[in-house]
Structures are given as C-alpha cells and as structure tokens.
Coordinates of C-alpha atoms in Angstrom, one line a residue:
M1 CA -4.8 34.2 61.1
E2 CA -5.9 37.2 59.2
E3 CA -9.6 37.2 58.5
V4 CA -10.8 37.6 55.0
R5 CA -13.5 40.2 54.5
P6 CA -16.8 38.9 53.0
Q7 CA -16.7 41.5 50.1
T8 CA -13.0 40.6 48.9
R9 CA -14.0 37.3 47.3
P10 CA -16.8 38.9 45.1
Q11 CA -14.8 41.8 44.1
T12 CA -12.0 39.5 42.7
L13 CA -14.7 37.5 40.3
P14 CA -14.7 40.4 37.5
I15 CA -10.9 40.4 37.4
Q16 CA -10.9 36.7 37.1
Q17 CA -13.4 36.4 34.4
A18 CA -11.7 39.3 32.5
L19 CA -8.5 37.4 32.6
K20 CA -10.3 34.3 31.3
T21 CA -12.0 36.0 28.8
R22 CA -8.8 37.6 27.6
F23 CA -6.9 34.3 27.7
A24 CA -9.7 32.3 25.7
L25 CA -9.6 35.3 23.2
G26 CA -5.9 35.1 22.9
A27 CA -5.8 31.4 22.5
R28 CA -8.6 31.5 19.9
L29 CA -6.4 34.3 17.9
A30 CA -3.3 32.4 18.3
L31 CA -4.8 29.3 17.1
L32 CA -6.5 31.2 14.3
S33 CA -3.1 32.5 13.2
A34 CA -1.3 29.2 13.4
A35 CA -3.9 27.5 11.3
G36 CA -4.0 30.4 8.8
V37 CA -0.2 30.3 8.3
V38 CA -0.4 26.6 7.8
A39 CA -3.4 26.7 5.3
S40 CA -1.4 29.6 3.3
I41 CA 1.8 27.5 2.9
H42 CA 2.4 25.7 -0.4
P43 CA 5.8 23.8 0.1
G44 CA 7.8 22.6 -3.0
A45 CA 8.2 19.2 -3.9
A46 CA 12.0 19.0 -3.0
W47 CA 11.2 20.2 0.5
I48 CA 8.4 17.9 0.8
E49 CA 10.5 14.9 -0.1
R50 CA 13.5 15.9 2.3
S51 CA 11.8 17.6 5.2
Y52 CA 8.2 16.3 5.1
V53 CA 7.9 12.8 3.8
N54 CA 11.4 11.8 5.2
G55 CA 11.4 14.3 8.0
G56 CA 8.6 15.2 10.3
Y57 CA 5.8 13.0 8.7
P58 CA 7.5 9.7 9.8
I59 CA 7.6 10.9 13.5
W60 CA 3.8 11.7 13.3
Q61 CA 2.8 8.6 11.7
H62 CA 4.5 6.4 14.1
I63 CA 2.9 8.5 17.1
A64 CA -0.5 8.3 15.4
R65 CA 0.0 4.6 15.0
A66 CA 1.1 4.1 18.6
I67 CA -2.0 6.1 19.7
A68 CA -4.5 4.4 17.6
A69 CA -3.4 0.9 17.4
P70 CA -5.0 -0.4 20.6
F71 CA -8.5 0.6 19.6
P72 CA -10.3 -2.1 17.3
F73 CA -12.4 0.9 15.7
S74 CA -11.2 4.0 13.7
L75 CA -10.1 6.5 16.4
G76 CA -10.3 9.0 13.6
D77 CA -14.2 8.5 13.5
I78 CA -14.2 9.8 17.1
V79 CA -12.0 12.8 16.2
V80 CA -14.4 13.6 13.1
L81 CA -17.4 13.3 15.2
A82 CA -15.9 15.5 18.1
L83 CA -15.0 18.3 15.5
L84 CA -18.5 18.1 13.9
A85 CA -20.3 18.5 17.3
F86 CA -18.0 21.4 18.2
F87 CA -18.9 22.9 14.9
V88 CA -22.7 22.3 15.3
L89 CA -22.9 23.6 18.8
S90 CA -20.9 26.6 18.1
L91 CA -23.3 27.7 15.5
R92 CA -25.8 28.1 18.3
R93 CA -23.9 30.6 20.4
G94 CA -24.4 33.7 18.2
L95 CA -21.5 35.7 16.7
R96 CA -18.7 34.3 18.8
G97 CA -20.0 30.7 18.4
L98 CA -19.9 31.6 14.5
F99 CA -16.2 32.6 15.0
D100 CA -15.5 29.4 16.8
A101 CA -17.0 27.4 14.1
M102 CA -15.1 28.9 11.4
L103 CA -12.1 28.5 13.6
V104 CA -12.8 24.6 14.0
L105 CA -13.0 24.3 10.0
L106 CA -9.6 26.1 9.7
V107 CA -8.1 24.0 12.4
A108 CA -9.3 20.9 10.8
Y109 CA -8.0 22.0 7.5
A110 CA -4.5 22.9 8.9
W111 CA -4.5 19.4 10.8
F112 CA -5.4 17.7 7.4
E113 CA -2.5 19.4 5.6
I114 CA 0.3 19.0 8.3
A115 CA -0.9 15.4 9.2
W116 CA -1.1 14.0 5.7
G117 CA -2.0 16.4 3.0
W118 CA 1.2 17.7 2.1
N119 CA 2.0 14.3 0.4
Y120 CA 0.1 15.5 -2.6
A121 CA 2.8 18.1 -3.1
R122 CA 5.2 15.1 -3.4
A123 CA 7.0 14.9 -7.0
P124 CA 5.4 12.0 -9.1
I125 CA 7.0 8.7 -8.9
E126 CA 8.0 8.7 -12.6
A127 CA 9.8 12.3 -12.0
R128 CA 11.7 10.9 -9.2
I129 CA 13.2 7.4 -10.1
G130 CA 15.0 8.0 -13.3
T131 CA 13.8 5.0 -15.1
F132 CA 10.6 5.7 -16.2
D133 CA 10.2 5.0 -20.1
A134 CA 7.2 6.7 -21.6
A135 CA 7.7 4.8 -25.0
A136 CA 7.1 1.5 -23.2
V137 CA 3.5 2.7 -22.6
N138 CA 1.8 1.8 -25.8
P139 CA -1.4 0.1 -27.3
H140 CA 1.0 -3.3 -28.0
A141 CA 2.3 -3.3 -24.4
V142 CA -1.2 -2.7 -23.0
A143 CA -2.5 -5.5 -25.2
A144 CA 0.4 -7.9 -23.8
L145 CA -0.3 -6.9 -20.2
R146 CA -4.0 -7.9 -20.8
V147 CA -3.0 -11.4 -22.1
K148 CA -0.6 -11.8 -18.9
A149 CA -3.1 -10.8 -16.6
I150 CA -5.8 -13.2 -18.1
A151 CA -3.3 -16.1 -18.0
E152 CA -2.5 -15.4 -14.5
L153 CA -5.8 -15.0 -13.1
N154 CA -6.9 -18.4 -14.9
A155 CA -3.7 -20.2 -13.3
L156 CA -4.1 -18.6 -9.8
A157 CA -7.8 -19.2 -9.4
P158 CA -7.8 -22.5 -8.3
L159 CA -4.8 -22.0 -5.8
A160 CA -6.5 -18.9 -4.4
H161 CA -9.8 -20.6 -3.9
A162 CA -8.1 -23.5 -2.2
R163 CA -6.8 -20.9 0.7
E164 CA -10.1 -19.1 0.8
S165 CA -11.2 -20.3 4.2
A166 CA -7.7 -19.7 5.7
G167 CA -7.7 -16.1 4.3
Y168 CA -4.6 -14.0 3.2
D169 CA -1.4 -13.6 5.2
R170 CA -1.4 -10.0 6.3
S171 CA 2.3 -10.4 7.7
A172 CA 3.3 -11.8 4.3
L173 CA 1.7 -8.8 2.6
R174 CA 3.5 -6.2 4.8
T175 CA 6.8 -8.1 4.2
A176 CA 6.3 -7.7 0.2
W177 CA 5.1 -4.1 0.5
L178 CA 7.8 -2.5 2.8
P179 CA 10.7 -2.9 0.2
I180 CA 8.6 -1.4 -2.5
V181 CA 7.9 1.9 -0.7
R182 CA 11.4 2.1 0.5
A183 CA 12.6 1.7 -3.2
L184 CA 10.5 4.5 -4.2
G185 CA 11.7 7.0 -1.7
D186 CA 10.6 6.4 1.9
R187 CA 13.8 6.1 3.8
W188 CA 11.8 5.0 6.9
N189 CA 9.5 2.2 7.9
P190 CA 6.0 3.0 8.1
H191 CA 3.9 1.3 10.8
V192 CA 1.0 -0.5 9.4
G193 CA -1.5 -3.1 10.5
A194 CA -4.9 -4.3 10.1
P195 CA -7.6 -2.3 8.8
K196 CA -10.1 -0.8 11.3
W197 CA -13.8 -1.0 11.8
T198 CA -15.6 2.5 10.8
I199 CA -19.0 3.9 11.2
V200 CA -19.0 4.9 7.5
G201 CA -18.9 1.3 6.4
P202 CA -22.4 1.3 5.2
F203 CA -21.8 4.4 3.2
M204 CA -18.7 2.7 1.5
A205 CA -20.9 0.0 0.4
L206 CA -23.3 2.3 -1.1
N207 CA -21.1 4.3 -3.2
G208 CA -18.5 1.6 -4.2
T209 CA -15.5 2.9 -2.2
E210 CA -13.4 -0.1 -1.4
G211 CA -11.2 1.6 1.2
F212 CA -9.6 4.9 2.6
I213 CA -7.4 6.4 5.2
N214 CA -8.5 8.9 7.7
P215 CA -5.9 11.7 7.0
L216 CA -6.3 12.9 10.7
T217 CA -5.2 9.7 12.4
L218 CA -3.6 7.7 9.5
E219 CA -5.7 4.7 10.2
S220 CA -6.7 2.4 7.1
Q221 CA -10.5 1.3 6.7
L222 CA -11.8 -1.2 4.2
A223 CA -15.3 -1.6 3.1
P224 CA -17.4 -4.3 4.8
D225 CA -18.7 -5.6 1.7
L226 CA -15.3 -6.6 0.1
L227 CA -14.9 -9.9 -1.3
W228 CA -12.1 -12.0 0.1
F229 CA -9.9 -11.9 -3.0
E230 CA -10.1 -8.0 -3.1
V231 CA -8.9 -7.4 0.3
P232 CA -5.0 -7.9 -0.1
F233 CA -4.7 -5.4 -3.0
D234 CA -7.0 -2.8 -1.2
L235 CA -5.2 -3.1 1.9
A236 CA -1.9 -2.5 0.3
H237 CA -3.2 0.4 -1.5
E238 CA -4.3 2.1 1.8
W239 CA -1.0 1.3 3.5
S240 CA 0.9 3.0 0.4
H241 CA -1.3 6.1 1.3
V242 CA -0.2 5.7 5.0
A243 CA 3.4 5.7 3.7
G244 CA 2.9 9.1 2.0
F245 CA 1.9 8.1 -1.6
A246 CA -1.1 10.4 -1.9
R247 CA -1.9 9.8 -5.8
E248 CA -4.2 7.0 -6.4
D249 CA -2.3 5.6 -9.6
E250 CA 1.0 5.4 -7.2
A251 CA -0.9 3.7 -4.4
N252 CA -2.5 1.3 -6.9
Y253 CA 1.0 0.6 -8.5
I254 CA 2.4 -0.2 -5.0
G255 CA -0.6 -2.3 -4.2
V256 CA -0.2 -4.3 -7.4
L257 CA 3.5 -4.8 -7.0
T258 CA 2.9 -5.9 -3.3
C259 CA 0.4 -8.4 -4.5
L260 CA 2.7 -9.8 -7.2
R261 CA 5.8 -10.2 -5.0
D262 CA 3.5 -11.9 -2.2
P263 CA 4.0 -15.7 -2.4
D264 CA 0.3 -15.9 -1.2
P265 CA -1.9 -17.0 -4.1
I266 CA -4.7 -15.0 -2.7
A267 CA -2.5 -11.9 -2.8
R268 CA -1.3 -12.6 -6.4
Y269 CA -4.9 -13.3 -7.6
S270 CA -6.0 -10.1 -5.9
G271 CA -3.2 -8.0 -7.7
W272 CA -3.8 -9.5 -11.2
M273 CA -7.5 -8.9 -10.7
S274 CA -6.7 -5.2 -10.0
V275 CA -4.3 -5.0 -13.1
L276 CA -7.2 -6.3 -15.3
F277 CA -9.7 -3.9 -14.0
A278 CA -7.3 -0.9 -14.4
L279 CA -6.8 -1.7 -18.2
P280 CA -9.0 0.0 -20.8
P281 CA -12.2 -2.2 -21.0
L282 CA -13.0 -4.3 -24.0
P283 CA -16.6 -4.7 -25.1
R284 CA -16.9 -8.2 -24.3
Y285 CA -14.9 -11.4 -23.3
A286 CA -15.3 -14.7 -25.0
K287 CA -16.6 -17.4 -22.6
T288 CA -13.5 -19.2 -23.1
T289 CA -11.0 -16.4 -22.0
F290 CA -11.6 -17.0 -18.4
T291 CA -12.0 -20.2 -16.4
P292 CA -15.4 -20.8 -14.5
L293 CA -13.8 -19.9 -11.4
V294 CA -12.7 -16.5 -12.5
W295 CA -16.1 -16.1 -14.1
S296 CA -17.8 -16.9 -10.7
D297 CA -15.6 -14.3 -9.1
F298 CA -16.6 -11.5 -11.6
A299 CA -20.4 -12.5 -11.0
A300 CA -19.8 -12.2 -7.3
I301 CA -18.5 -8.5 -7.9
R302 CA -21.6 -7.7 -10.2
A303 CA -24.0 -9.3 -7.7
R304 CA -22.5 -7.4 -4.6
N305 CA -22.5 -4.2 -6.5
A306 CA -26.3 -4.5 -7.8
H307 CA -27.2 -5.3 -4.1
N308 CA -25.4 -2.6 -2.4
L309 CA -24.6 0.3 -4.8
N310 CA -26.8 3.3 -4.9
V311 CA -26.0 4.8 -8.3
A312 CA -27.2 8.3 -7.5
F313 CA -25.2 8.4 -4.3
A314 CA -22.3 6.9 -5.9
R315 CA -22.2 9.5 -8.7
F316 CA -22.5 12.4 -6.1
S317 CA -19.8 11.1 -3.8
W318 CA -17.4 10.2 -6.6
G319 CA -18.0 13.6 -8.3
T320 CA -17.2 15.1 -5.1
Y321 CA -14.0 13.1 -4.6
N322 CA -13.1 14.0 -8.2
H323 CA -13.1 17.7 -7.5
Y324 CA -11.2 17.1 -4.2
L325 CA -8.4 15.3 -6.1
K326 CA -8.2 18.0 -8.7
S327 CA -7.8 20.5 -6.0
N328 CA -4.9 18.7 -4.6
H329 CA -2.4 18.4 -7.7
V330 CA -4.1 15.4 -9.2
A331 CA -5.2 17.0 -12.5
S332 CA -6.8 13.9 -13.9
G333 CA -9.3 13.5 -10.7
I334 CA -10.7 9.9 -10.3
A335 CA -9.4 8.7 -13.6
N336 CA -5.9 8.8 -11.9
Y337 CA -6.8 5.3 -10.5
D338 CA -6.6 3.7 -13.8
E339 CA -3.4 5.7 -14.7
V340 CA -1.5 3.0 -12.7
T341 CA -1.1 1.2 -16.1
R342 CA 1.4 3.9 -17.3
L343 CA 3.6 3.0 -14.1
L344 CA 3.2 -0.6 -14.5
L345 CA 4.3 -0.6 -18.1
G346 CA 6.8 2.3 -18.0
I347 CA 9.0 1.5 -14.9
P348 CA 11.1 -1.6 -15.2
R349 CA 11.4 -4.0 -12.5
T350 CA 14.3 -6.2 -10.8
R351 CA 14.2 -9.8 -10.6
A352 CA 12.8 -9.3 -7.0
G353 CA 9.8 -7.4 -8.5
L354 CA 11.0 -4.2 -7.0
P355 CA 11.0 -1.0 -9.2
R356 CA 14.3 -0.2 -10.7
V357 CA 15.5 3.2 -9.5
T358 CA 18.5 5.2 -10.7
V359 CA 18.0 8.6 -9.0
R360 CA 17.6 9.0 -5.1

C-alpha cells in the first residue's frame, strides 16, 4: 500500500476551500439570476389562463397540498419563519451577509409569484364568461337584493341555530364549491380541506382579518375568533384563492354562491349574512327588520370586535394590504371586497345556482 505523506492532506485543503467558495458563489449567482428573471416577468392574461392557471399551477397546488396536508398546523408558518431567520442572521455577516439577505428577499418574492402571485394577472371573471350584464347592476337591483337577504336571514336563522352544536358540513361545502370554480374557468380539481392552525391567529383577531392563504404553501387559515355562522363563507372564500381566484370580489362571489348552493342551513345563513354585509350600508334598520335571532348574531359580531379589535393596528394592517392589492392589478384595493355585489347582480345563474357562462 502506498504511504500518504503527511503534508499531502494539508496542501489539498486550500484547493477544496476554493472550490467550495466558487461553487457557493456560483450557486448564489445562479439563484439570483433565476429569481431576477421571474421577478421581471409580467405574463399576459391569455398565457396565465392557458399555461399557468390551467397548466403549471394545478401541478404545484396538488404537490403543495400533499406535502402540507398531514400537518395540523400551517407548514407555511415554518417556511416564513425560516426565511426570516435566514434573513436576520445574514445581516450579521457583513457584506456577504447583506448580499445573502437581499437574495432571500428576491427568492421569496419569486417563490410568491410562481407559487400563487401570477393569479393576479388572470383576466377578471366578468371579462371571461361572456354573460356579465352591467345594466343589471343598478340601485333598484341592489335594493331588491337587500330585501332578499333580509328575508333569507330571518327564515334561515332558526334552522341554522338548531344545527349550531353539530357545526357545518365541510364535505357538503366542498361539493357545492367545486362546480363553481370549474364553471368559472378551472379545468382541474383543486385539492382543499380543513383550515390550518397558524401562529398569526392572535394578530388576525386584533386587526379583524377573517382568513388568508399562505401563498408559499397554499394553506388556508381562518381567524380563531370567527363565529360559527361565519366559518362556511370564509372557508369557501379562502378555497377560492387556492383555486386561482386572487381577486377578493371573485373569492367573495364564489364563497357566496357556494353557501347558497349548499343544502346546509348554516352555510346558507353564512352566505346571506355575507351578502348583506357587502351591500352599501343603511343608516339604520328598524327593530322589526330582523328576527331576534338575527339581531343576537349581529350583537355577537359587535361584541367580538369590541373585545378583540385594535383600531390602530387594524388601520395600519388594512392600509398595508390596500397598497398590496393595488400593486397587484386590483385598482380599488380593499374596496374590492364589496365589489362582489356587481358580480352577484351582473352574472346570471342557472337553476343549479351556477354562474351562466357562454365563453370558455
């Protein structure tokens, strides 16, 4: 056997270290270039619909769901915390650390865009279905919808309250939801399920956020202080984001139709409650407008908000989200939530409660 001289091993270390340094630098530059390319791309609506929403995105959504589903908590929380930790630690390592920190931000942004953010470039529903009637959106129709919502709430309240202890049927909710997203352009079946526990739950209660999806892992989270009759609509809303409908009015629209199609009275009550809250507010309602059960639910909402909501934090966070929406092709910002009324009035529906579509 050939004997290895003692000086051989130390002499190879500088070469190995140089190779490792060059490899690390090359990997950083390659990652930076790839992330930069993704961040600079602004795909058109036609490509988004054909190749992203109904192309690559469904594959990623199914993979993300398969990975995250076994965890009872939000895997996205772990991802975000890891990115934040790497960012903070990088800042403590001088110039190279600053480069790495900037790289983390760019990679996170590119991940957001590829994983979900490109859904904002999808053409609005009313431009894609061929049946939207702008003339149907008028003050008379709004008033009629308000009357309908009030009547439905009064009729459904005792039925929904009778099932409060049993809770809503999530399986039935998904059954009502899936045909809607397919009618509106998804040529695939999104995989959705129960909302996940998240570490930001207390902050959601503080600013009045009812739910969100983590765009990096496509998991749905709901606020821990939601009332039982709020959950079906909010969950269907978040599922709709997962299905590629990024605009808030469209997620609200799908959430409402889902609840109204669901035979579960809790879901239907949840849907009509959301319709009422999306309409332009009236100065006051007469005491006889709603039954005592409905009034008690309104009181429960007010009590919850009075106890949990921090006005200053809510203004700051919703102001930030307003800028975020406007930077992502939603010109009206957070006002987009209430624009669901346009879709409810302007899009005709079939007897099955599905949006009537003539263009695919």
